[in-house]
Short mmCIF file of C-alpha atoms in Angstrom, two decimals:
data_model
loop_
_atom_site.label_atom_id
_atom_site.label_comp_id
_atom_site.label_asym_id
_atom_site.label_seq_id
_atom_site.Cartn_x
_atom_site.Cartn_y
_atom_site.Cartn_z
CA MET A 150 131.02 -34.91 41.24
CA LYS A 151 129.78 -38.51 41.33
CA PHE A 152 126.19 -37.29 40.93
CA HIS A 153 127.18 -35.04 38.04
CA HIS A 154 128.93 -37.99 36.36
CA TRP A 155 125.83 -40.22 36.84
CA ALA A 156 123.61 -37.53 35.31
CA ILE A 157 125.82 -37.29 32.21
CA VAL A 158 125.75 -41.09 31.77
CA ALA A 159 122.00 -41.28 32.27
CA MET A 160 121.05 -38.49 29.87
CA PRO A 161 121.22 -40.59 26.68
CA PHE A 162 119.05 -43.25 28.31
CA VAL A 163 116.46 -40.66 29.33
CA PHE A 164 116.53 -39.13 25.82
CA ILE A 165 115.87 -42.60 24.30
CA CYS A 166 112.95 -43.18 26.69
CA ILE A 167 111.44 -39.84 25.69
CA LEU A 168 111.72 -40.74 22.04
CA LEU A 169 109.99 -44.09 22.63
CA VAL A 170 107.11 -42.41 24.45
CA LEU A 171 106.67 -39.91 21.68
CA ALA A 172 106.82 -42.62 19.06
CA SER A 173 104.14 -44.65 20.84
CA GLY A 174 102.02 -41.48 21.07
CA ILE A 175 102.29 -40.92 17.33
CA GLY A 176 101.21 -44.47 16.67
CA SER A 177 98.18 -44.20 18.94
CA SER A 178 97.08 -40.97 17.26
CA ASP A 179 96.54 -42.61 13.85
CA GLU A 180 92.90 -43.41 14.63
CA SER A 181 92.30 -39.77 15.62
CA ALA A 182 93.93 -38.56 12.46
CA TYR A 183 91.80 -41.00 10.41
CA SER A 184 88.67 -39.73 12.11
CA ILE A 185 89.59 -36.13 11.27
CA TYR A 186 90.11 -37.16 7.66
CA ASP A 187 86.69 -38.84 7.66
CA SER A 188 85.07 -35.76 9.13
CA VAL A 189 86.47 -33.53 6.42
CA ALA A 190 85.45 -36.02 3.67
CA PHE A 191 81.86 -36.22 4.86
CA SER A 192 81.68 -32.42 5.34
CA GLN A 193 82.55 -32.04 1.68
CA LEU A 194 79.81 -34.49 0.65
CA LYS A 195 77.27 -32.70 2.81
CA ARG A 196 77.96 -29.50 0.92
CA ARG A 197 76.65 -31.10 -2.25
CA PRO A 198 73.01 -29.99 -2.83
CA LEU A 199 70.22 -32.51 -2.51
CA ASN A 200 69.26 -32.71 -6.17
CA LEU A 201 66.04 -34.70 -6.24
CA PRO A 202 63.09 -34.12 -8.62
CA ALA A 203 59.93 -32.43 -7.34
CA LEU A 204 56.59 -34.06 -8.19
CA SER A 205 53.05 -32.66 -8.08
CA ALA A 206 50.42 -34.49 -6.07
CA GLY A 207 48.97 -37.33 -8.16
CA GLU A 208 51.90 -37.34 -10.60
CA ARG A 209 53.21 -40.80 -11.44
CA CYS A 210 56.26 -41.86 -9.45
CA PRO A 211 59.20 -42.39 -11.83
CA VAL A 212 60.60 -45.39 -9.93
CA SER A 213 64.05 -46.74 -10.56
CA HIS A 214 64.63 -50.13 -12.12
CA GLY A 215 66.99 -52.64 -10.53
CA SER A 216 68.96 -55.70 -11.53
CA GLN A 217 69.44 -59.11 -9.92
CA ASP A 218 72.81 -59.54 -11.67
CA THR A 219 74.59 -56.51 -10.20
CA VAL A 220 75.48 -57.95 -6.80
CA PRO A 221 77.04 -61.43 -6.34
CA ARG A 222 74.83 -64.06 -4.69
CA VAL A 223 76.97 -64.79 -1.68
CA GLY A 224 76.03 -65.76 1.84
CA TYR A 225 77.46 -62.72 3.60
CA ILE A 226 75.15 -60.32 1.71
CA PHE A 227 71.53 -60.32 3.00
CA CYS A 228 69.05 -60.18 0.08
CA ALA A 229 71.83 -60.97 -2.35
CA GLY A 230 69.26 -62.37 -4.83
CA CYS A 231 67.09 -59.26 -4.63
CA PHE A 232 66.87 -56.48 -7.19
CA TRP A 233 69.57 -53.91 -6.46
CA TYR A 234 69.29 -50.24 -7.39
CA GLY A 235 71.86 -47.67 -8.31
CA LYS A 236 74.60 -47.07 -10.87
CA GLY A 237 77.47 -47.83 -8.47
CA PRO A 238 79.79 -48.09 -6.78
CA VAL A 239 77.10 -48.20 -4.06
CA PHE A 240 73.83 -50.11 -4.39
CA MET A 241 70.71 -50.58 -2.28
CA ALA A 242 67.95 -53.17 -2.11
CA LEU A 243 64.39 -53.02 -0.87
CA ALA A 244 64.08 -56.05 1.40
CA TRP A 245 60.29 -55.63 1.81
CA SER A 246 59.65 -55.79 -1.91
CA ASP A 247 58.06 -59.01 -3.19
CA GLN A 248 60.78 -59.02 -5.92
CA SER A 249 58.15 -59.76 -8.56
CA THR A 250 59.30 -56.84 -10.68
CA ASP A 251 62.49 -54.82 -11.15
CA GLU A 252 60.64 -51.64 -10.24
CA ALA A 253 61.62 -49.98 -6.92
CA ARG A 254 58.32 -50.36 -5.15
CA PHE A 255 57.13 -52.09 -1.92
CA SER A 256 54.11 -52.18 0.36
CA LEU A 257 54.12 -50.77 3.91
CA ASN A 258 51.28 -53.08 5.02
CA LYS A 259 53.51 -55.44 6.97
CA VAL A 260 56.42 -53.13 7.71
CA PRO A 261 56.77 -52.43 11.48
CA TYR A 262 55.77 -48.95 12.57
CA GLU A 263 58.32 -47.36 14.98
CA GLN A 264 59.14 -43.80 15.98
CA ARG A 265 56.28 -42.37 13.88
CA ALA A 266 57.52 -44.05 10.69
CA TYR A 267 57.69 -47.45 8.95
CA ARG A 268 61.02 -49.10 9.65
CA ALA A 269 62.01 -50.98 6.45
CA LYS A 270 65.11 -53.12 6.30
CA THR A 271 67.38 -51.72 3.67
CA PRO A 272 70.66 -53.53 2.81
CA TRP A 273 73.48 -51.57 1.19
CA VAL A 274 76.61 -52.77 -0.60
CA SER A 275 79.62 -51.23 -2.35
CA LYS A 276 82.00 -52.68 -4.90
CA PRO A 277 85.26 -54.19 -3.58
CA GLU A 278 87.43 -51.53 -5.28
CA TYR A 279 85.60 -48.57 -3.68
CA ALA A 280 87.17 -47.07 -0.58
CA GLY A 281 85.84 -43.82 0.87
CA PRO A 282 82.87 -42.02 2.34
CA ILE A 283 79.25 -42.72 1.42
CA LEU A 284 76.56 -40.19 2.31
CA ILE A 285 72.89 -41.18 2.04
CA ARG A 286 69.99 -38.67 2.13
CA GLY A 287 66.40 -38.74 0.92
CA ARG A 288 62.97 -37.18 1.06
CA LEU A 289 59.41 -37.32 -0.17
CA LEU A 290 59.26 -36.02 -3.77
CA THR A 291 55.82 -34.40 -3.31
CA GLY A 292 56.85 -32.59 -0.10
CA ASN A 293 59.72 -31.98 2.30
CA GLU A 294 59.42 -34.95 4.64
CA LYS A 295 62.77 -36.57 5.06
CA LEU A 296 63.77 -40.22 5.09
CA ARG A 297 65.81 -41.31 8.06
CA PHE A 298 68.28 -44.11 8.32
CA ALA A 299 69.86 -46.15 11.11
CA SER A 300 72.23 -49.04 11.62
CA GLY A 301 71.72 -51.45 14.50
CA GLY A 302 70.32 -49.67 17.53
CA SER A 303 71.59 -46.24 16.56
CA LYS A 304 69.37 -43.20 16.48
CA PRO A 305 67.77 -42.58 13.05
CA ILE A 306 69.31 -39.64 11.18
CA ASP A 307 68.58 -37.97 7.84
CA ALA A 308 72.24 -37.64 6.70
CA PHE A 309 73.45 -41.21 6.98
CA GLU A 310 77.19 -41.98 6.76
CA LEU A 311 78.84 -45.21 5.69
CA GLN A 312 82.55 -45.80 5.27
CA ALA A 313 83.92 -48.26 2.69
CA PRO A 314 85.31 -50.79 3.10
CA ALA A 315 82.98 -52.01 5.81
CA LYS A 316 84.69 -52.95 9.09
CA GLU A 317 83.38 -56.50 8.83
CA LYS A 318 84.89 -57.01 5.40
CA ALA A 319 87.07 -60.12 5.52
CA ASP A 320 89.29 -59.56 2.48
CA SER A 321 89.80 -57.12 -0.35
CA SER A 322 87.94 -59.28 -2.90
CA ARG A 323 84.66 -59.12 -0.98
CA TRP A 324 81.95 -56.54 -1.42
CA SER A 325 81.20 -54.27 1.56
CA PHE A 326 77.79 -54.92 3.10
CA TRP A 327 75.75 -52.94 5.62
CA PRO A 328 72.36 -54.10 7.09
CA THR A 329 70.46 -50.90 7.86
CA SER A 330 66.91 -49.63 8.39
CA MET A 331 65.14 -46.85 6.45
CA PHE A 332 62.37 -44.95 8.26
CA VAL A 333 59.58 -44.07 5.77
CA PRO A 334 57.00 -41.52 7.04
CA HIS A 335 54.09 -42.87 5.01
CA ALA A 336 53.12 -44.07 1.54
CA GLY A 337 54.42 -41.96 -1.31
CA CYS A 338 57.17 -41.41 -3.87
CA TYR A 339 60.64 -40.92 -2.41
CA GLY A 340 64.09 -40.09 -3.70
CA ILE A 341 67.41 -41.19 -2.27
CA GLN A 342 70.67 -39.41 -3.16
CA ILE A 343 73.84 -41.41 -2.75
CA ASP A 344 77.06 -39.34 -2.66
CA THR A 345 80.53 -40.89 -2.86
CA SER A 346 83.91 -39.22 -3.26
CA ASP A 347 83.67 -39.19 -7.03
CA ALA A 348 79.98 -39.61 -7.93
CA THR A 349 76.35 -38.75 -7.10
CA ASP A 350 73.57 -41.24 -7.73
CA VAL A 351 69.79 -41.08 -7.27
CA VAL A 352 67.35 -43.91 -6.63
CA ILE A 353 63.58 -43.28 -6.64
CA PHE A 354 61.15 -45.68 -5.03
CA GLU A 355 57.48 -45.83 -4.17
CA ALA A 356 56.04 -47.02 -0.85
CA THR A 357 52.43 -48.15 -1.11
CA GLY A 358 49.84 -49.08 1.51
CA PRO A 359 48.59 -47.27 4.61
CA ARG A 360 48.80 -43.49 4.77
#
């Protein structure tokens, strides 16, 4: 009888402990749930067709024109004073350009050659108010050779994903910034499609130099 009485008294305590364990489990699953949400969002963007113009060999490259007033000149954005390309909310810069003109064009002559392509530093930013997925894809406009992208020491891929706001973003008033690399196969005219949750943008640039 004493054991039965102890069991009855202990049951509420055990029940409370179970609830606490479950609650802690729910809290720890938030990151997994967020990752699942991200996966669905990027899958939707990847279903958008790559809508880039096709050029004939020898046809003039219709390069995009940038602005030096789009992105704030702040210390946490590399190449902040460069020309930035795109309509927003995401913009890219060509760090290897000599910045002598607003045309999206740069030489491959001094760009390091790695993994059978020219690895060009390519900074990206997004406006402070944008939060969501960013999908970046590109290819040669006179053929099917794809551009590849990488961040840090990651493996270059041709469907590059960024998530805004950037993890390193200190506060909500700052722009998101990502230092990345773009792997360009050789000289030519290339198009980059930038897909966000509510827009699709295209930037066209020309890489000159060795073939």
